[in-house]
Amino acid sequence: MLTDLLGIPPQVLFGQLLLGLINGAFYAVLSLGLAVIFGLLNIVNFAHGALYMLGAFTTFFLAKYIGVGYWGALILAPLIVGALGILIERFLLRRLTGVDHLYGLLLTFGLALVIEGVFVKMFGASGIPYPTPEALKGGVNLGFMFLPYYRAWVVVASLIVCVATWALFERTKIGAYLRAGTENPQLLQAFGVNVPILTTLAYGYGVALAAFAGVLAAPITQVSPLMGSNLIIVVFAVVVIGGMGSIVGAVVTGLAMGVVEGLTKVFWPEASATVIFLVMAIVLVLRPAGLFGKTA
Amino acid sequence: MNTKVGYGIALALLLVAPFLIYPVFLMKLLCFALFACAFNLILGYGGLLSFGHAAFFGGAAYITGHAIKIWGLPTELGLLVGAGSAAALGYLIGLLAIRRQGIYFAMITLALAQMVYFIFTSAGFTGGENGLQGVPRGYALGIFDLQNNLTMYYFVLAVFVIGFLIIARAVHSPFGQILGAIRDNEDRATSLGYDVDRYKHLAFVLSAGLAGLAGATKTVVFQLASLTDVHWHTSGEVVLMTLLGGLGTIAGPVVGAGVIVTLQNYLASGPLGAWVPVVLGTIFVVCVLAFRRGIVGELHALLKKSF
């Protein structure tokens, strides 16, 4: 086999590939949420990492205080955090209409500091373990590697959510409105569509996506206040690489970057933390608008 | 004329300040004030939101520390080496980042600065989590012992004044005017025949170099360069200082840095020590929502209204 020729045992290679795919799934869902928000609000949601963390903490709280397990949290946590997102949009971001979009970035950066600061104060910087759901414990031996069920589930669930989002945007009436709102909000408003509500919903949906990723991450990475703070910077790089043009672009780039990172861990471990930023630099030189971006 | 009198008074106050206030605190304040002024050059006058200035501040902090401690360079030369490398790093990062505008520019600078952070985390000479410790302060001009806090203070004040004058000169030069024109209407500046990218790049390099000078001076004062200096929290802090003081005003960043550094010092010693990020985040939100002109900007507006 090729892997034997390179002197790397297949278990290591496929193990890292799977890990890369899982990271890629998180990048995909998070950058998808950023793209949805960017489309209508024209801001980059710096609080995305903090809201992802809130999704994981909501999962933990649901189990601890109301006894709602993983499957319930998978639905409830995105709804709860999404509702919080709607409040953020209504009462804070809405006030920035007509101001330079950079202020939206600064506002959400401040929010991220506040949210993460409060949780670090209350729970410390270390993680709280969250159990893998009963139904997904264990795994299967595929011959060339051991595949834990939960890890496979994370990839599948992320893909389902991505496809559902794509269908929502490309195949439904509300999706058509959302796309129209991205292209030309004034004209859409003139046609009698309530654009402000659409904007609020888009922000809520993007935030819910972040929270969903947080729920998926809880059993893997532990629940910790700073789990989203470094992740969000990598996701920003992924967004720059893909360009915020399309849903498909966000998903494909997210998964691909996860795999690239995983492969780097096999062949050149020291560079694995920086490889995505390097790819970003190369893409900026060759194709500044991003792989899937439209040149503005 | 009025502004000259204002600067004169400010300088006089800074000259007597160390006899009234703890000099080490004042030196920290001056370092961050210079950092914020350098940052304001690119955000306030160039309209480019860099979220990666910690790479220049912290990068220079490490390199100056290494140059003085290991290579044994004299203090002034060490500072220049640090500032020079920050400018070189700014050249590279600027080359990539100015290919995109607005929000993308912010994300790219943030991502590239994070890459620099990872490199410094793993590079051997930085001492990892411990930081680069025990950097000797050395002698200014080979005679004045900087181990004395008062001597060190006047050295830092000199560095600050030089940096501040460079920025003030740049802002009021034709270069600064063109930069402002690009900020206000980039397409128009292009149509007038200006090579917009070159101006932005030059401003970025200048800003990076001066941010580096601030970081390098900080290393000499505290005899330490640490990962905090290159962390993106530091990039966020300098944005906050500039925003709070007043974007695009000469004195704003100094005022903003003064408020934030004082606040941090005050909070850190009290029972609210662990709440510093929350307090800073809240100030951020309030500034963006209700106070976008900043302290100096609001004062200007108030003065204009009443006269």
Coordinates of C-alpha atoms in Angstrom, one line a residue:
Chain A
M1 CA 0.0 0.0 0.0
L2 CA 1.0 3.6 -0.6
T3 CA 0.9 4.3 3.1
D4 CA 3.4 1.6 3.8
L5 CA 5.7 3.0 1.2
L6 CA 5.7 6.4 3.0
G7 CA 6.5 4.6 6.3
I8 CA 3.3 5.6 8.0
P9 CA 1.1 3.0 9.6
P10 CA -2.4 3.2 8.0
Q11 CA -4.0 3.4 11.5
V12 CA -2.2 6.7 12.1
L13 CA -3.0 8.1 8.7
F14 CA -6.7 7.2 8.8
G15 CA -7.0 8.1 12.4
Q16 CA -5.7 11.6 11.7
L17 CA -7.9 11.8 8.5
L18 CA -11.0 11.1 10.6
L19 CA -9.9 13.6 13.2
G20 CA -9.4 16.1 10.4
L21 CA -12.8 15.4 9.0
I22 CA -14.4 16.0 12.4
N23 CA -12.6 19.3 12.8
G24 CA -13.6 20.1 9.3
A25 CA -17.2 19.4 10.1
F26 CA -17.0 22.0 12.9
Y27 CA -15.3 24.5 10.6
A28 CA -18.0 23.8 8.0
V29 CA -21.0 24.4 10.4
L30 CA -19.4 27.5 12.0
S31 CA -18.3 29.1 8.8
L32 CA -21.8 28.3 7.3
G33 CA -23.3 30.2 10.3
L34 CA -20.9 33.2 9.7
A35 CA -21.8 33.2 6.0
V36 CA -25.6 33.2 6.7
I37 CA -25.1 36.2 9.1
F38 CA -22.8 38.0 6.8
G39 CA -25.2 37.7 3.9
L40 CA -27.9 39.8 5.6
L41 CA -26.1 41.8 8.2
N42 CA -22.9 42.4 6.4
I43 CA -21.0 41.9 9.7
V44 CA -18.6 39.3 10.8
N45 CA -19.9 37.8 14.0
F46 CA -16.9 37.8 16.3
A47 CA -19.1 36.4 19.1
H48 CA -19.5 33.2 17.0
G49 CA -17.0 31.3 19.1
A50 CA -18.5 32.4 22.4
L51 CA -22.0 31.4 21.2
Y52 CA -20.6 28.0 20.2
M53 CA -19.3 27.7 23.7
L54 CA -22.7 28.7 25.0
G55 CA -24.3 25.9 23.0
A56 CA -22.0 23.4 24.8
F57 CA -22.7 24.9 28.2
T58 CA -26.4 24.9 27.6
T59 CA -26.1 21.2 26.8
F60 CA -24.3 20.7 30.1
F61 CA -26.9 22.9 32.1
L62 CA -29.8 21.0 30.5
A63 CA -28.4 17.7 31.7
K64 CA -27.5 19.0 35.1
Y65 CA -30.5 21.0 36.1
I66 CA -33.5 19.7 34.1
G67 CA -32.2 16.2 33.3
V68 CA -32.5 16.7 29.5
G69 CA -30.1 14.4 27.8
Y70 CA -28.0 14.7 24.7
W71 CA -30.7 14.2 22.1
G72 CA -33.0 16.7 23.7
A73 CA -30.1 19.2 23.9
L74 CA -29.4 18.7 20.2
I75 CA -32.8 20.4 19.5
L76 CA -33.2 22.7 22.6
A77 CA -29.7 24.2 22.9
P78 CA -29.7 25.7 19.4
L79 CA -33.2 27.0 20.0
I80 CA -32.2 28.6 23.4
V81 CA -29.0 30.1 22.1
G82 CA -30.6 31.1 18.9
A83 CA -33.2 33.0 20.9
L84 CA -30.4 34.8 22.7
G85 CA -29.0 35.6 19.3
I86 CA -32.3 37.2 18.3
L87 CA -32.2 39.4 21.4
I88 CA -28.6 40.4 20.6
E89 CA -29.7 41.4 17.1
R90 CA -32.8 43.2 18.2
F91 CA -31.3 45.2 21.0
L92 CA -27.7 45.7 20.0
L93 CA -26.8 45.1 16.4
R94 CA -30.0 46.7 15.2
R95 CA -28.7 50.0 16.6
L96 CA -25.8 49.9 14.2
T97 CA -27.8 50.1 11.0
G98 CA -26.3 52.6 8.7
V99 CA -23.0 52.7 10.5
D100 CA -19.7 51.4 9.1
H101 CA -19.9 47.5 9.2
L102 CA -16.6 47.4 11.1
Y103 CA -18.5 48.6 14.2
G104 CA -20.5 45.4 14.0
L105 CA -17.3 43.4 14.3
L106 CA -16.2 45.5 17.2
L107 CA -19.5 45.1 19.0
T108 CA -19.5 41.4 18.7
F109 CA -15.9 41.3 19.8
G110 CA -16.9 43.1 23.0
L111 CA -19.8 40.7 23.5
A112 CA -17.4 37.7 23.1
L113 CA -15.1 39.2 25.8
V114 CA -18.1 39.7 28.1
I115 CA -19.6 36.2 27.6
E116 CA -16.3 34.3 27.8
G117 CA -15.1 36.5 30.8
V118 CA -18.3 35.7 32.8
F119 CA -17.9 31.9 32.1
V120 CA -14.2 31.9 33.0
K121 CA -15.0 33.6 36.2
M122 CA -17.8 31.2 37.1
F123 CA -16.3 27.9 35.8
G124 CA -12.5 28.5 35.6
A125 CA -10.6 27.8 32.4
S126 CA -10.5 24.0 32.7
G127 CA -13.1 21.8 31.0
I128 CA -16.1 19.9 32.3
P129 CA -16.5 16.4 30.8
Y130 CA -19.8 15.6 29.1
P131 CA -20.7 11.9 28.6
T132 CA -21.1 10.4 25.1
P133 CA -24.7 9.4 24.6
E134 CA -25.5 5.7 25.4
A135 CA -26.6 4.9 21.8
L136 CA -23.3 6.1 20.3
K137 CA -20.8 4.5 22.7
G138 CA -18.2 2.2 21.4
G139 CA -17.3 1.8 17.7
V140 CA -16.5 -0.5 14.9
N141 CA -13.3 -2.0 13.6
L142 CA -13.1 -1.4 9.9
G143 CA -9.9 -3.5 9.5
F144 CA -7.6 -0.6 8.7
M145 CA -8.8 1.5 11.6
F146 CA -11.1 1.8 14.6
L147 CA -14.1 4.1 14.0
P148 CA -15.9 5.4 17.2
Y149 CA -19.6 5.7 16.5
Y150 CA -19.8 9.2 18.0
R151 CA -17.1 10.6 15.8
A152 CA -18.9 9.2 12.7
W153 CA -22.1 10.7 14.0
V154 CA -20.6 14.2 14.3
V155 CA -19.6 14.1 10.7
V156 CA -23.0 12.8 9.5
A157 CA -25.0 15.2 11.7
S158 CA -23.0 18.2 10.5
L159 CA -23.5 17.2 6.9
I160 CA -27.2 16.8 7.4
V161 CA -27.4 20.3 8.9
C162 CA -25.4 21.7 6.0
V163 CA -27.6 20.1 3.4
A164 CA -30.7 21.2 5.2
T165 CA -29.4 24.8 5.3
W166 CA -28.6 24.6 1.6
A167 CA -32.2 23.3 0.9
L168 CA -33.7 26.0 3.1
F169 CA -31.8 28.7 1.1
E170 CA -32.1 27.3 -2.4
R171 CA -35.4 25.4 -2.4
T172 CA -37.9 27.4 -0.2
K173 CA -39.7 30.7 -0.5
I174 CA -38.1 32.1 2.7
G175 CA -34.8 31.1 1.3
A176 CA -35.5 33.0 -1.9
Y177 CA -36.3 36.1 0.3
L178 CA -33.1 35.6 2.2
R179 CA -31.0 35.4 -0.9
A180 CA -32.8 38.5 -2.3
G181 CA -32.1 40.3 1.0
T182 CA -28.4 39.5 0.5
E183 CA -28.5 40.9 -3.0
N184 CA -30.6 44.0 -2.5
P185 CA -32.4 44.6 0.7
Q186 CA -33.9 48.0 -0.3
L187 CA -35.6 46.5 -3.3
L188 CA -36.9 43.6 -1.3
Q189 CA -38.3 46.0 1.2
A190 CA -40.0 47.9 -1.5
F191 CA -41.7 44.7 -2.6
G192 CA -43.4 44.6 0.8
V193 CA -41.2 42.0 2.4
N194 CA -40.3 42.6 6.1
V195 CA -36.6 42.8 5.8
P196 CA -35.8 43.7 9.4
I197 CA -37.5 40.5 10.6
L198 CA -35.7 38.5 8.0
T199 CA -32.4 39.9 9.2
T200 CA -33.2 39.0 12.8
L201 CA -34.1 35.5 11.8
A202 CA -30.9 35.1 9.8
Y203 CA -28.8 36.2 12.8
G204 CA -30.8 33.8 15.0
Y205 CA -30.3 30.9 12.6
G206 CA -26.6 31.6 12.2
V207 CA -26.2 31.6 16.0
A208 CA -28.3 28.4 16.3
L209 CA -25.9 26.8 13.9
A210 CA -23.0 27.8 16.1
A211 CA -24.8 26.4 19.2
F212 CA -25.5 23.1 17.3
A213 CA -21.8 22.7 16.7
G214 CA -21.3 23.4 20.4
V215 CA -23.6 20.5 21.3
L216 CA -21.8 18.2 18.9
A217 CA -18.5 19.2 20.4
A218 CA -19.5 18.7 24.1
P219 CA -18.7 15.0 24.4
I220 CA -15.5 15.3 22.3
T221 CA -13.7 18.4 23.6
Q222 CA -15.2 18.8 27.1
V223 CA -17.2 21.9 27.9
S224 CA -14.9 24.8 28.7
P225 CA -15.3 28.6 28.6
L226 CA -12.5 29.2 26.1
M227 CA -13.3 26.3 23.7
G228 CA -14.5 28.7 21.0
S229 CA -11.9 31.5 21.4
N230 CA -9.1 30.1 19.4
L231 CA -11.4 28.1 17.1
I232 CA -13.1 31.2 15.8
I233 CA -9.8 32.6 14.4
V234 CA -9.2 29.4 12.4
V235 CA -12.8 29.6 11.2
F236 CA -12.1 33.2 10.1
A237 CA -9.2 31.9 8.0
V238 CA -11.4 29.2 6.5
V239 CA -13.9 31.9 5.6
V240 CA -11.2 34.0 3.9
I241 CA -10.0 30.9 2.0
G242 CA -13.5 29.9 0.8
G243 CA -14.9 33.4 0.3
M244 CA -18.3 34.1 1.8
G245 CA -20.0 33.8 -1.5
S246 CA -21.8 30.5 -1.2
I247 CA -23.2 27.9 1.2
V248 CA -21.6 25.0 -0.8
G249 CA -18.3 26.9 -0.7
A250 CA -18.4 27.3 3.1
V251 CA -19.1 23.6 3.6
V252 CA -16.5 22.3 1.1
T253 CA -13.8 24.6 2.3
G254 CA -14.5 23.8 6.0
L255 CA -14.2 20.0 5.4
A256 CA -11.2 20.4 3.1
M257 CA -9.3 22.5 5.6
G258 CA -10.0 20.0 8.4
V259 CA -8.6 17.2 6.2
V260 CA -5.5 19.3 5.3
E261 CA -4.9 20.0 8.9
G262 CA -5.2 16.3 9.7
L263 CA -2.8 15.3 7.0
T264 CA -0.3 17.9 8.2
K265 CA -0.4 16.3 11.6
V266 CA 0.7 13.0 10.0
F267 CA 3.5 14.4 7.8
W268 CA 4.7 17.5 9.5
P269 CA 3.2 17.7 13.1
E270 CA 5.0 21.0 14.0
A271 CA 3.1 22.9 11.2
S272 CA -0.4 21.6 12.0
A273 CA -1.3 24.6 14.1
T274 CA -0.4 27.1 11.3
V275 CA -1.1 25.2 8.1
I276 CA -4.6 26.7 7.6
F277 CA -3.2 30.2 7.9
L278 CA -0.5 29.3 5.4
V279 CA -3.1 28.1 3.0
M280 CA -4.9 31.4 3.5
A281 CA -1.8 33.3 2.6
I282 CA -1.3 31.3 -0.6
V283 CA -5.0 31.7 -1.6
L284 CA -4.7 35.5 -1.0
V285 CA -1.8 35.7 -3.4
L286 CA -3.3 33.5 -6.1
R287 CA -7.0 34.3 -5.8
P288 CA -7.7 37.2 -3.4
A289 CA -11.5 36.8 -3.5
G290 CA -11.3 33.3 -2.1
L291 CA -11.8 29.9 -3.8
F292 CA -15.6 30.3 -4.1
G293 CA -15.9 34.1 -3.7
K294 CA -17.1 36.4 -6.4
T295 CA -14.8 39.2 -7.2
A296 CA -16.3 42.4 -5.8
Chain B
M1 CA -1.2 77.7 18.1
N2 CA -3.7 76.4 20.6
T3 CA -2.6 72.8 20.0
K4 CA 1.1 73.8 20.5
V5 CA 0.3 75.2 23.9
G6 CA -1.6 72.0 24.7
Y7 CA 1.3 69.9 23.7
G8 CA 3.6 72.1 25.8
I9 CA 1.5 71.7 28.9
A10 CA 1.2 67.9 28.3
L11 CA 4.9 67.6 28.0
A12 CA 5.5 69.6 31.1
L13 CA 3.1 67.4 33.0
L14 CA 4.9 64.3 31.8
L15 CA 8.2 65.7 32.9
V16 CA 7.1 66.2 36.5
A17 CA 4.8 63.2 36.6
P18 CA 7.3 60.6 37.9
F19 CA 7.7 62.7 41.1
L20 CA 4.0 62.3 41.8
I21 CA 3.1 58.9 40.3
Y22 CA 4.9 55.5 40.4
P23 CA 7.3 55.7 37.4
V24 CA 6.8 52.0 36.4
F25 CA 3.1 52.6 36.0
L26 CA 3.8 55.7 33.9
M27 CA 6.2 53.8 31.7
K28 CA 3.6 51.1 31.0
L29 CA 1.1 53.8 30.2
L30 CA 3.5 55.5 27.7
C31 CA 4.4 52.2 26.0
F32 CA 0.7 51.5 25.4
A33 CA 0.0 55.1 24.5
L34 CA 2.6 54.8 21.7
F35 CA 1.2 51.4 20.7
A36 CA -2.3 53.0 20.4
C37 CA -1.0 56.0 18.5
A38 CA 0.7 53.7 16.0
F39 CA -2.5 51.7 15.7
N40 CA -4.6 54.9 15.2
L41 CA -2.4 55.7 12.2
I42 CA -3.8 52.7 10.3
L43 CA -7.3 52.6 11.7
G44 CA -8.1 56.3 12.4
Y45 CA -6.3 57.8 9.4
G46 CA -6.2 54.9 7.0
G47 CA -9.6 53.4 7.8
L48 CA -8.1 49.9 8.0
L49 CA -9.1 47.8 11.0
S50 CA -6.1 45.6 11.8
F51 CA -6.9 42.9 14.3
G52 CA -3.3 41.7 14.4
H53 CA -1.2 44.5 15.8
A54 CA -0.2 42.3 18.8
A55 CA 2.1 40.4 16.3
F56 CA 4.2 43.6 15.8
F57 CA 4.0 44.7 19.5
G58 CA 4.9 41.2 20.8
G59 CA 7.2 40.2 18.0
A60 CA 9.4 43.3 18.6
A61 CA 9.2 42.6 22.3
Y62 CA 10.7 39.2 21.8
I63 CA 13.3 40.2 19.3
T64 CA 14.5 43.2 21.3
G65 CA 14.7 41.0 24.4
H66 CA 16.7 38.4 22.5
A67 CA 19.0 41.0 20.9
I68 CA 19.8 42.7 24.2
K69 CA 20.0 39.6 26.4
I70 CA 21.7 37.1 24.1
W71 CA 23.5 39.2 21.5
G72 CA 24.4 41.8 24.1
L73 CA 23.4 44.8 21.9
P74 CA 23.2 48.2 23.6
T75 CA 19.6 49.2 24.6
E76 CA 19.0 51.7 21.8
L77 CA 20.2 49.4 19.1
G78 CA 18.1 46.6 20.6
L79 CA 15.0 48.8 20.3
L80 CA 15.9 49.6 16.7
V81 CA 16.3 45.9 15.8
G82 CA 12.9 45.1 17.4
A83 CA 11.1 48.0 15.6
G84 CA 12.9 47.2 12.4
S85 CA 11.8 43.5 12.5
A86 CA 8.2 44.6 13.3
A87 CA 8.3 46.9 10.3
A88 CA 9.6 44.0 8.1
L89 CA 6.8 41.7 9.5
G90 CA 4.4 44.5 8.8
Y91 CA 5.7 44.6 5.2
L92 CA 4.9 40.9 4.7
I93 CA 1.5 40.9 6.5
G94 CA 0.5 44.1 4.8
L95 CA 1.4 42.7 1.4
L96 CA -1.2 40.0 1.9
A97 CA -3.8 41.8 3.9
I98 CA -4.2 44.9 1.7
R99 CA -5.4 42.6 -1.1
R100 CA -8.8 42.6 0.7
Q101 CA -10.8 45.4 2.3
G102 CA -13.0 46.1 5.3
I103 CA -14.0 43.1 7.3
Y104 CA -11.8 40.7 5.3
F105 CA -8.8 42.9 6.2
A106 CA -9.6 42.5 9.9
M107 CA -10.0 38.7 9.6
I108 CA -6.8 38.3 7.6
T109 CA -4.6 40.4 9.9
L110 CA -6.1 38.5 12.9
A111 CA -5.4 35.1 11.3
L112 CA -1.8 36.0 10.3
A113 CA -1.2 37.4 13.7
Q114 CA -2.4 34.1 15.2
M115 CA 0.1 32.3 13.0
V116 CA 2.8 34.5 14.4
Y117 CA 1.6 33.7 17.9
F118 CA 1.9 30.0 17.2
I119 CA 5.4 30.4 15.8
F120 CA 6.5 32.3 18.9
T121 CA 4.8 29.7 21.2
S122 CA 6.9 26.9 19.6
A123 CA 10.1 28.8 18.9
G124 CA 12.8 27.8 21.4
F125 CA 14.2 31.3 22.1
T126 CA 10.9 32.7 23.4
G127 CA 10.9 30.5 26.5
G128 CA 7.3 29.3 25.8
E129 CA 4.9 29.8 28.7
N130 CA 7.7 31.3 30.9
G131 CA 8.4 34.1 28.4
L132 CA 11.8 35.7 27.8
Q133 CA 12.9 36.8 31.3
G134 CA 15.7 38.8 32.8
V135 CA 16.4 41.1 29.9
P136 CA 19.0 43.7 31.2
R137 CA 17.9 47.3 30.9
G138 CA 21.5 48.4 30.1
Y139 CA 22.7 52.0 29.8
A140 CA 21.3 54.8 27.7
L141 CA 24.0 56.3 25.4
G142 CA 26.4 54.1 27.3
I143 CA 26.4 56.3 30.4
F144 CA 23.0 56.6 32.1
D145 CA 22.1 53.5 34.2
L146 CA 18.6 52.5 33.2
Q147 CA 18.3 50.3 36.3
N148 CA 17.2 53.5 38.0
N149 CA 13.5 53.9 37.5
L150 CA 13.6 57.6 37.1
T151 CA 16.3 57.5 34.4
M152 CA 14.4 54.7 32.7
Y153 CA 11.3 56.9 32.7
Y154 CA 12.9 59.8 30.9
F155 CA 14.3 57.4 28.4
V156 CA 10.9 55.9 27.7
L157 CA 9.4 59.4 27.6
A158 CA 12.0 60.3 24.9
V159 CA 11.1 57.2 22.9
F160 CA 7.4 58.1 23.2
V161 CA 7.9 61.7 22.1
I162 CA 10.0 60.6 19.1
G163 CA 7.3 58.1 18.1
F164 CA 4.5 60.6 18.7
L165 CA 6.2 63.2 16.6
I166 CA 6.8 60.8 13.7
I167 CA 3.1 60.0 13.7
A168 CA 2.0 63.6 14.0
R169 CA 4.3 64.5 11.1
A170 CA 3.0 61.7 9.0
V171 CA -0.6 62.6 9.6
H172 CA -0.1 66.3 8.7
S173 CA 2.0 65.6 5.7
P174 CA 0.7 65.2 2.1
F175 CA 1.0 61.5 2.7
G176 CA -1.4 61.7 5.6
Q177 CA -3.9 63.8 3.6
I178 CA -3.9 61.2 0.8
L179 CA -4.3 58.4 3.4
G180 CA -7.4 60.3 4.7
A181 CA -8.7 60.7 1.2
I182 CA -8.4 56.9 0.7
R183 CA -10.2 56.3 3.9
D184 CA -13.1 58.5 3.0
N185 CA -13.4 57.4 -0.6
E186 CA -11.1 54.9 -2.0
D187 CA -12.5 54.8 -5.5
R188 CA -12.2 58.5 -5.8
A189 CA -8.5 58.4 -4.7
T190 CA -7.9 55.8 -7.3
S191 CA -9.5 57.8 -10.0
L192 CA -7.4 60.8 -9.0
G193 CA -4.4 58.7 -9.9
Y194 CA -3.1 57.6 -6.5
D195 CA -1.7 54.2 -6.2
V196 CA -4.0 53.4 -3.3
D197 CA -2.4 50.0 -2.3
R198 CA 1.0 51.6 -2.0
Y199 CA -0.1 54.3 0.4
K200 CA -2.0 51.7 2.5
H201 CA 1.0 49.4 2.5
L202 CA 3.3 52.2 3.6
A203 CA 1.0 53.3 6.3
F204 CA 0.7 49.7 7.5
V205 CA 4.5 49.3 7.6
L206 CA 5.0 52.6 9.5
S207 CA 2.2 51.6 12.0
A208 CA 3.8 48.1 12.5
G209 CA 7.2 49.6 13.0
L210 CA 6.0 52.1 15.7
A211 CA 3.9 49.4 17.4
G212 CA 7.1 47.4 17.4
L213 CA 9.0 50.3 19.0
A214 CA 6.3 50.4 21.7
G215 CA 6.5 46.6 22.4
A216 CA 10.3 46.7 22.4
T217 CA 10.4 49.6 24.9
K218 CA 7.9 47.6 27.1
T219 CA 10.4 44.7 27.1
V220 CA 13.2 46.9 28.3
V221 CA 11.0 48.4 31.1
F222 CA 9.7 45.2 32.5
Q223 CA 12.7 43.1 31.4
L224 CA 10.3 40.5 30.1
A225 CA 8.6 39.5 26.9
S226 CA 5.8 37.1 27.2
L227 CA 3.1 35.3 25.2
T228 CA 0.5 37.9 26.4
D229 CA 2.3 40.5 24.2
V230 CA 1.6 38.5 21.0
H231 CA -1.9 37.2 22.0
W232 CA -4.9 38.5 20.2
H233 CA -6.3 39.9 23.4
T234 CA -3.5 42.5 23.1
S235 CA -4.7 43.3 19.5
G236 CA -8.2 43.7 20.9
E237 CA -7.0 46.0 23.7
V238 CA -5.3 48.4 21.4
V239 CA -8.4 48.6 19.3
L240 CA -10.4 49.5 22.5
M241 CA -7.8 52.1 23.6
T242 CA -8.0 53.9 20.2
L243 CA -11.8 53.6 20.0
L244 CA -12.3 54.9 23.5
G245 CA -9.9 57.8 23.1
G246 CA -11.2 58.8 19.7
L247 CA -10.5 57.4 16.3
G248 CA -8.5 59.7 14.0
T249 CA -7.6 62.2 16.6
I250 CA -4.0 62.8 17.5
A251 CA -4.4 62.9 21.3
G252 CA -7.3 60.3 21.5
P253 CA -5.2 57.1 21.6
V254 CA -3.0 58.6 24.5
V255 CA -6.1 59.3 26.5
G256 CA -7.7 55.9 25.7
A257 CA -4.5 54.1 26.7
G258 CA -4.4 56.1 29.9
V259 CA -7.9 55.2 30.8
I260 CA -7.6 51.5 30.0
V261 CA -4.1 51.0 31.7
T262 CA -5.3 52.8 34.8
L263 CA -8.4 50.8 34.9
Q264 CA -6.5 47.5 34.5
N265 CA -4.1 48.4 37.2
Y266 CA -6.9 49.5 39.5
L267 CA -9.1 46.5 38.9
A268 CA -6.2 44.0 39.1
S269 CA -5.4 45.0 42.7
G270 CA -9.0 45.0 43.9
P271 CA -11.6 42.3 44.3
L272 CA -12.7 42.7 40.6
G273 CA -9.4 41.3 39.3
A274 CA -10.9 38.4 37.5
W275 CA -13.5 40.6 35.9
V276 CA -11.1 42.6 33.7
P277 CA -12.1 41.0 30.4
V278 CA -15.8 41.5 31.3
V279 CA -15.3 45.2 32.1
L280 CA -13.2 45.8 28.9
G281 CA -15.9 44.0 26.8
T282 CA -18.6 46.1 28.3
I283 CA -16.7 49.3 27.6
F284 CA -16.3 48.0 24.1
V285 CA -20.0 47.5 23.6
V286 CA -20.9 50.8 25.2
C287 CA -18.3 52.7 23.0
V288 CA -19.6 51.1 19.8
L289 CA -23.2 51.7 20.6
A290 CA -23.2 55.2 22.1
F291 CA -19.8 56.7 22.1
R292 CA -18.3 56.2 18.6
R293 CA -16.4 59.5 18.6
G294 CA -14.5 58.6 21.7
I295 CA -13.5 60.9 24.6
V296 CA -11.4 63.3 22.6
G297 CA -13.8 63.2 19.7
E298 CA -16.7 64.1 22.0
L299 CA -14.7 66.9 23.6
H300 CA -14.0 68.3 20.1
A301 CA -17.6 68.2 19.2
L302 CA -18.6 69.9 22.5
L303 CA -16.0 72.7 22.0
K304 CA -17.3 73.3 18.5
K305 CA -20.9 73.5 19.7
S306 CA -20.2 76.0 22.5
F307 CA -18.0 78.4 20.4

